[in-house]
Amino acid sequence: MELTNASRSHRTADAASLASIGVLDERSFIRRLSVLDWLFAVALATGAGFALARYHAFMNYYDTLVLIGTVPALVTLGWRWKPSRLLMAGIAGLAVLSINIYQGDLSRADSNFFLRYFLSSQSAILWMSALFVFGTVFYWIGTLSRSPSGGSIGSKLTWFAVLMGFTGLMVRWYESYLIGADVGHIPISNLYEVFVLFSLITALLYLFYEQHYATRALGAFVMLVISAAVGFLMWYSIARDAQQIQPLVPALQSWWMKIHVPANFIGYGSFALSAMVGVAYLVKERGVLADRLPALEVLDDVMYKSIAVGFAFFTVATILGALWAAQAWGGYWSWDPKETWSLIVWLNYAAWLHMRLMKGLRGGVAAWWALTGLVVTTFAFLGVNMFLSGLHSYGKL
């Protein structure tokens, strides 16, 4: 086991790496912002203001706070990760175009060419699914053939998949209100919707690391878990007609859902990404594709940062979930199966990070642990719905 006294020298580097996830010197950063950066912020704030003015009748006080709080978060993301700006603009543009084509009539989804084949929620999510699968294929072509163009095509397909997926979710949100004001809700309430969300968040996290580390070699591995999620999504849609928009159950009719679920799935996506990077680590460690994958130190760093980010968001989501439970069911914790397994997931990654920071956990042991964590997380995410019953459920299988 790679837990030696010499590894203690890495603690300071780990602490600095973890701190780098947070806020840097904002004063120097603000001074570096260009006119284009500020125009982006103004455009985003203007769009939020337009949404608030147009749809305030459907929003309560808490919804308004969530919308307002989202603006600085997205502005910061756009400032620190420039490619996300074009993505945000594309999602907004396609969503607004779809809304204008609908003209308040849901039946146009079957009669209008662009809605039927591209911009309705179901069509956009189908495009997302196909593009993710093709992206996975091209990433593998690029890795196996040492072809930069293969990885480049895979990356572009993944970006377009994320664009179509988020457009599909935004349009689905609008479609739910076209069905009825009492039906309308943010599309993160059942198993179908959260599988879409999981795929998108995992892909976005990967694309960030792809640019940050200037390598597309990990795409072949990370995209496998996304393609698996897409495969489940397609089966679930066909077998259970799960793509249909359903009214919210009473317990989910809460503004807490808008912040608890996204935070939870940023955690899930980060944990899934770390596991697939762990697979890449184990493959390279055994000499397979060794000359095509990043250095073991890079793989180890990506795995660590992914778990650190995921753990932070999962911790926040767990706290928010407890507050939501107190409002919905009268108690912060009831040892419901979903709550119990969420605690197991949290303890698993808390132990991983503790061993990393205190004992210098690295190498194959860390990679195997991250991969085992994906099994635990998958059961908490999906297995609870399959084998256990309780208050929490995103949908029955």
Coordinates of C-alpha atoms in Angstrom, one line a residue:
M1 CA 0.0 0.0 0.0
E2 CA 1.5 3.3 -1.1
L3 CA 1.2 5.0 2.3
T4 CA 4.8 5.9 3.3
N5 CA 6.3 8.6 5.4
A6 CA 7.8 10.2 2.3
S7 CA 4.3 10.8 1.0
R8 CA 3.7 13.3 3.8
S9 CA 5.6 15.8 1.7
H10 CA 2.7 15.8 -0.7
R11 CA 0.2 17.1 1.8
T12 CA 1.1 20.7 1.3
A13 CA 0.7 20.3 -2.4
D14 CA -2.6 18.6 -2.0
A15 CA -3.9 21.3 0.3
A16 CA -2.8 24.0 -2.2
S17 CA -4.5 22.0 -5.0
L18 CA -7.7 21.8 -3.0
A19 CA -7.5 25.5 -2.2
S20 CA -7.1 26.2 -5.9
I21 CA -10.7 24.9 -6.4
G22 CA -12.0 27.8 -4.4
V23 CA -11.6 31.5 -4.8
L24 CA -8.3 33.1 -5.8
D25 CA -7.3 36.7 -5.3
E26 CA -10.4 38.4 -6.6
R27 CA -8.9 41.8 -6.8
S28 CA -6.2 40.8 -9.2
F29 CA -8.7 38.7 -11.1
I30 CA -11.2 41.5 -11.4
R31 CA -8.5 43.8 -12.8
R32 CA -7.8 41.3 -15.5
L33 CA -11.3 41.3 -16.8
S34 CA -11.8 42.7 -20.3
V35 CA -14.7 44.7 -21.8
L36 CA -15.9 41.5 -23.3
D37 CA -16.1 39.8 -19.9
W38 CA -18.2 42.6 -18.5
L39 CA -20.5 42.6 -21.6
F40 CA -21.0 38.9 -21.0
A41 CA -22.0 39.6 -17.4
V42 CA -24.4 42.4 -18.5
A43 CA -26.0 40.1 -21.1
L44 CA -26.5 37.3 -18.6
A45 CA -28.0 39.7 -16.1
T46 CA -30.3 41.2 -18.8
G47 CA -31.5 37.7 -19.8
A48 CA -32.3 36.9 -16.2
G49 CA -34.2 40.1 -15.8
F50 CA -36.2 39.3 -18.9
A51 CA -37.0 35.9 -17.6
L52 CA -38.0 37.3 -14.3
A53 CA -40.2 40.0 -15.9
R54 CA -41.9 37.5 -18.3
Y55 CA -42.4 34.5 -15.9
H56 CA -42.7 36.1 -12.5
A57 CA -46.3 35.0 -12.3
F58 CA -45.1 31.4 -12.1
M59 CA -42.4 32.1 -9.5
N60 CA -42.6 32.5 -5.8
Y61 CA -40.2 34.4 -3.5
Y62 CA -37.8 31.5 -3.3
D63 CA -37.8 30.8 -7.0
T64 CA -36.8 34.5 -7.5
L65 CA -33.9 34.1 -5.1
V66 CA -32.7 31.0 -6.9
L67 CA -32.8 32.8 -10.3
I68 CA -31.0 35.8 -8.9
G69 CA -28.4 33.7 -7.2
T70 CA -27.8 31.7 -10.4
V71 CA -26.6 34.9 -12.2
P72 CA -23.4 35.5 -10.3
A73 CA -22.6 31.8 -10.3
L74 CA -22.9 31.6 -14.1
V75 CA -21.1 34.9 -14.6
T76 CA -18.2 33.6 -12.5
L77 CA -18.2 30.3 -14.5
G78 CA -18.1 32.3 -17.8
W79 CA -15.3 34.5 -16.6
R80 CA -13.1 31.6 -15.4
W81 CA -14.0 29.1 -18.2
K82 CA -14.3 31.0 -21.4
P83 CA -15.7 28.1 -23.6
S84 CA -18.8 28.0 -21.3
R85 CA -19.9 31.4 -22.6
L86 CA -20.7 30.1 -26.1
L87 CA -22.5 27.2 -24.6
M88 CA -24.7 29.4 -22.4
A89 CA -25.5 31.6 -25.4
G90 CA -26.3 28.6 -27.6
I91 CA -28.6 27.1 -24.9
A92 CA -30.4 30.4 -24.4
G93 CA -30.8 31.0 -28.2
L94 CA -32.2 27.6 -29.0
A95 CA -34.5 27.6 -26.0
V96 CA -35.9 31.0 -26.9
L97 CA -36.3 30.0 -30.5
S98 CA -38.2 26.9 -29.4
I99 CA -40.5 28.9 -27.1
N100 CA -41.2 31.3 -30.0
I101 CA -42.0 28.5 -32.3
Y102 CA -44.4 26.9 -29.8
Q103 CA -46.4 30.1 -29.5
G104 CA -48.1 28.6 -26.4
D105 CA -49.4 25.6 -28.3
L106 CA -47.9 22.2 -27.3
S107 CA -49.4 20.4 -30.3
R108 CA -47.0 22.3 -32.6
A109 CA -44.3 19.8 -31.4
D110 CA -45.9 17.3 -33.9
S111 CA -46.6 19.7 -36.7
N112 CA -43.6 22.0 -36.8
F113 CA -40.5 20.6 -38.6
F114 CA -37.9 22.2 -36.3
L115 CA -39.7 21.2 -33.1
R116 CA -40.5 17.7 -34.2
Y117 CA -37.0 16.8 -35.3
F118 CA -34.7 19.2 -33.4
L119 CA -36.0 21.5 -30.7
S120 CA -38.8 19.8 -28.8
S121 CA -37.5 18.4 -25.5
Q122 CA -37.7 14.7 -26.6
S123 CA -36.0 15.5 -30.0
A124 CA -33.2 17.5 -28.4
I125 CA -32.5 14.8 -25.8
L126 CA -32.4 12.2 -28.5
W127 CA -29.8 14.3 -30.3
M128 CA -27.9 14.6 -27.1
S129 CA -27.9 10.8 -26.6
A130 CA -26.8 10.1 -30.2
L131 CA -24.0 12.7 -30.0
F132 CA -22.7 11.3 -26.7
V133 CA -22.4 7.8 -28.2
F134 CA -20.7 9.1 -31.4
G135 CA -18.5 11.2 -29.3
T136 CA -17.4 8.1 -27.3
V137 CA -16.6 6.3 -30.5
F138 CA -14.5 9.1 -31.9
Y139 CA -12.6 9.5 -28.6
W140 CA -11.7 5.8 -28.8
I141 CA -10.7 6.1 -32.4
G142 CA -8.4 9.0 -31.5
T143 CA -6.9 7.1 -28.5
L144 CA -6.4 3.7 -30.3
S145 CA -5.1 5.2 -33.5
R146 CA -3.2 8.0 -32.0
S147 CA -5.2 10.4 -34.2
P148 CA -5.6 13.9 -32.9
S149 CA -8.5 14.5 -35.3
G150 CA -10.4 11.6 -33.7
G151 CA -10.2 13.2 -30.3
S152 CA -11.0 16.6 -31.7
I153 CA -14.1 15.3 -33.4
G154 CA -15.1 13.5 -30.1
S155 CA -14.7 16.7 -28.2
K156 CA -16.8 18.7 -30.6
L157 CA -19.5 16.1 -30.6
T158 CA -19.5 16.1 -26.8
W159 CA -19.9 19.9 -26.7
F160 CA -22.8 19.7 -29.2
A161 CA -24.4 16.9 -27.1
V162 CA -24.2 19.1 -24.0
L163 CA -25.8 22.0 -26.0
M164 CA -28.7 19.8 -27.1
G165 CA -29.2 18.2 -23.8
F166 CA -29.4 21.4 -21.8
T167 CA -31.7 22.9 -24.6
G168 CA -33.9 19.8 -24.2
L169 CA -34.1 20.4 -20.4
M170 CA -34.9 24.1 -20.8
V171 CA -37.6 23.3 -23.4
R172 CA -39.0 20.5 -21.3
W173 CA -39.4 23.0 -18.4
Y174 CA -41.5 25.3 -20.7
E175 CA -43.5 22.3 -22.1
S176 CA -44.5 21.3 -18.6
Y177 CA -46.2 24.7 -18.2
L178 CA -47.9 24.3 -21.5
I179 CA -49.5 21.2 -20.2
G180 CA -50.8 23.1 -17.2
A181 CA -49.6 25.7 -14.7
D182 CA -50.2 23.2 -11.9
V183 CA -48.0 20.7 -13.8
G184 CA -45.1 23.0 -14.6
H185 CA -41.8 22.3 -12.8
I186 CA -38.1 22.3 -13.2
P187 CA -37.1 19.0 -15.1
I188 CA -35.1 17.3 -12.4
S189 CA -37.9 15.4 -10.7
N190 CA -37.8 11.8 -11.9
L191 CA -35.4 9.1 -13.0
Y192 CA -35.6 10.1 -16.7
E193 CA -34.8 13.7 -16.1
V194 CA -32.0 13.2 -13.6
F195 CA -30.3 10.7 -15.9
V196 CA -30.2 13.4 -18.5
L197 CA -28.8 15.8 -15.9
F198 CA -26.2 13.3 -14.7
S199 CA -25.0 12.8 -18.3
L200 CA -24.7 16.5 -18.9
I201 CA -23.0 17.4 -15.7
T202 CA -20.4 14.6 -16.0
A203 CA -19.7 15.6 -19.6
L204 CA -19.3 19.3 -18.6
L205 CA -16.9 18.4 -15.8
Y206 CA -14.9 16.3 -18.2
L207 CA -14.7 19.0 -20.8
F208 CA -13.4 21.4 -18.2
Y209 CA -10.6 19.0 -17.2
E210 CA -9.9 18.3 -20.9
Q211 CA -9.1 22.0 -21.5
H212 CA -7.4 22.5 -18.1
Y213 CA -4.9 19.6 -18.7
A214 CA -4.8 20.0 -22.5
T215 CA -5.4 16.3 -23.2
R216 CA -8.3 14.5 -24.8
A217 CA -7.0 11.0 -23.9
L218 CA -9.3 10.7 -20.9
G219 CA -12.4 11.2 -23.1
A220 CA -12.4 7.6 -24.2
F221 CA -12.8 6.4 -20.6
V222 CA -15.0 9.1 -19.1
M223 CA -17.4 9.0 -22.0
L224 CA -18.0 5.3 -21.4
V225 CA -19.9 6.0 -18.2
I226 CA -21.9 8.7 -20.0
S227 CA -22.8 6.3 -22.8
A228 CA -23.9 3.7 -20.3
A229 CA -26.2 6.4 -18.7
V230 CA -27.5 7.2 -22.2
G231 CA -28.1 3.4 -22.8
F232 CA -30.1 3.2 -19.6
L233 CA -32.0 6.4 -20.6
M234 CA -33.0 4.9 -23.9
W235 CA -34.1 1.6 -22.4
Y236 CA -36.1 3.4 -19.7
S237 CA -37.8 5.6 -22.3
I238 CA -38.8 2.7 -24.5
A239 CA -39.7 0.3 -21.8
R240 CA -41.5 2.7 -19.4
D241 CA -42.5 5.6 -21.7
A242 CA -40.6 7.6 -19.1
Q243 CA -40.1 10.7 -21.3
Q244 CA -43.7 11.8 -20.7
I245 CA -44.0 14.8 -18.4
Q246 CA -45.8 14.0 -15.2
P247 CA -47.1 16.3 -12.4
L248 CA -44.9 16.5 -9.3
V249 CA -45.8 14.5 -6.2
P250 CA -46.6 16.8 -3.3
A251 CA -43.2 16.2 -1.5
L252 CA -41.4 17.5 -4.6
Q253 CA -43.4 20.7 -4.9
S254 CA -40.7 22.7 -3.2
W255 CA -38.1 25.3 -4.2
W256 CA -35.6 23.1 -2.3
M257 CA -35.6 20.8 -5.4
K258 CA -34.0 23.5 -7.5
I259 CA -30.8 23.6 -5.5
H260 CA -30.7 20.2 -3.8
V261 CA -30.9 18.0 -6.9
P262 CA -28.3 20.0 -9.0
A263 CA -25.8 20.0 -6.1
N264 CA -26.4 16.3 -5.6
F265 CA -25.7 15.5 -9.3
I266 CA -22.6 17.6 -9.5
G267 CA -21.4 15.3 -6.8
Y268 CA -22.5 12.2 -8.6
G269 CA -21.0 13.4 -11.9
S270 CA -17.6 14.2 -10.2
F271 CA -17.5 10.8 -8.5
A272 CA -18.3 9.0 -11.8
L273 CA -15.5 11.0 -13.5
S274 CA -13.0 10.2 -10.8
A275 CA -13.8 6.5 -11.1
M276 CA -13.3 6.4 -14.9
V277 CA -10.0 8.3 -14.5
G278 CA -9.1 5.7 -11.9
V279 CA -9.7 3.1 -14.6
A280 CA -7.4 4.9 -16.9
Y281 CA -4.8 5.0 -14.1
L282 CA -5.0 1.3 -13.6
V283 CA -4.8 0.6 -17.4
K284 CA -1.7 2.8 -17.7
E285 CA -0.1 1.3 -14.6
R286 CA -0.3 -2.1 -16.3
G287 CA 1.3 -0.8 -19.5
V288 CA -1.8 -0.8 -21.6
L289 CA -2.1 2.4 -23.7
A290 CA 0.7 3.7 -21.6
D291 CA 2.1 6.0 -24.3
R292 CA -1.3 7.4 -25.1
L293 CA -2.5 8.4 -21.7
P294 CA -1.3 11.3 -19.5
A295 CA 1.3 10.8 -16.8
L296 CA 0.2 8.9 -13.7
E297 CA 0.7 12.1 -11.7
V298 CA -1.8 13.9 -13.9
L299 CA -4.3 11.1 -13.7
D300 CA -3.9 11.0 -9.9
D301 CA -4.4 14.8 -9.7
V302 CA -7.6 14.7 -11.8
M303 CA -8.9 11.9 -9.7
Y304 CA -8.2 13.8 -6.5
K305 CA -9.7 17.1 -7.7
S306 CA -12.8 15.3 -9.0
I307 CA -13.4 13.7 -5.7
A308 CA -12.7 16.9 -3.8
V309 CA -15.2 18.9 -5.9
G310 CA -17.8 16.1 -5.8
F311 CA -17.4 15.7 -2.0
A312 CA -17.9 19.5 -1.5
F313 CA -21.1 19.6 -3.6
F314 CA -22.4 16.3 -2.2
T315 CA -21.9 17.6 1.4
V316 CA -23.9 20.7 0.5
A317 CA -26.6 18.6 -1.2
T318 CA -26.9 16.4 1.9
I319 CA -27.4 19.4 4.2
L320 CA -29.9 20.9 1.8
G321 CA -31.7 17.5 1.7
A322 CA -32.0 17.4 5.5
L323 CA -33.5 20.9 5.5
W324 CA -35.9 19.9 2.8
A325 CA -36.9 16.8 4.7
A326 CA -37.6 18.8 7.8
Q327 CA -40.0 21.0 5.8
A328 CA -41.6 18.1 3.9
W329 CA -41.7 15.3 6.5
G330 CA -41.2 17.0 9.8
G331 CA -37.7 15.6 10.5
Y332 CA -34.2 16.2 9.3
W333 CA -33.2 12.5 9.1
S334 CA -35.4 9.4 9.0
W335 CA -32.9 6.7 8.0
D336 CA -34.8 6.2 4.8
P337 CA -32.9 3.9 2.4
K338 CA -31.9 6.8 0.1
E339 CA -30.7 8.8 3.1
T340 CA -28.8 5.8 4.5
W341 CA -27.0 5.1 1.3
S342 CA -26.3 8.8 0.7
L343 CA -24.5 8.7 4.1
I344 CA -22.5 5.7 3.0
V345 CA -21.4 7.5 -0.1
W346 CA -20.4 10.5 1.9
L347 CA -18.5 8.5 4.4
N348 CA -16.7 6.6 1.6
Y349 CA -15.4 9.7 0.0
A350 CA -14.7 11.4 3.3
A351 CA -12.5 8.4 4.2
W352 CA -10.8 8.6 0.7
L353 CA -10.0 12.3 1.2
H354 CA -8.9 11.8 4.8
M355 CA -6.5 9.0 3.7
R356 CA -5.2 11.2 0.9
L357 CA -4.6 14.3 3.0
M358 CA -3.4 12.6 6.2
K359 CA -1.7 9.4 4.9
G360 CA -0.7 10.3 1.4
L361 CA -3.1 7.8 -0.3
R362 CA -2.1 7.5 -4.0
G363 CA -1.6 5.2 -6.9
G364 CA -3.4 2.0 -7.5
V365 CA -5.0 1.8 -4.1
A366 CA -6.6 5.2 -4.6
A367 CA -7.7 4.3 -8.1
W368 CA -9.3 1.0 -7.0
W369 CA -11.0 2.9 -4.1
A370 CA -12.4 5.5 -6.5
L371 CA -13.7 2.7 -8.8
T372 CA -15.3 1.0 -5.9
G373 CA -16.9 4.3 -4.9
L374 CA -18.7 4.3 -8.3
V375 CA -20.3 1.0 -7.4
V376 CA -21.5 2.4 -4.0
T377 CA -22.7 5.6 -5.7
T378 CA -24.5 3.8 -8.4
F379 CA -26.4 1.8 -5.9
A380 CA -27.3 4.9 -3.9
F381 CA -28.4 6.6 -7.2
L382 CA -30.1 3.7 -8.9
G383 CA -30.1 0.5 -6.8
V384 CA -32.2 2.0 -4.1
N385 CA -35.0 2.5 -6.6
M386 CA -34.6 -1.0 -7.9
F387 CA -34.4 -3.0 -4.7
L388 CA -35.6 -0.8 -1.8
S389 CA -38.6 1.3 -1.0
G390 CA -38.8 4.6 1.0
L391 CA -39.8 8.2 0.9
H392 CA -37.2 9.1 -1.8
S393 CA -37.7 8.0 -5.4
Y394 CA -36.9 9.5 -8.8
G395 CA -39.0 6.9 -10.5
K396 CA -39.7 3.2 -10.5
L397 CA -37.9 0.7 -12.7

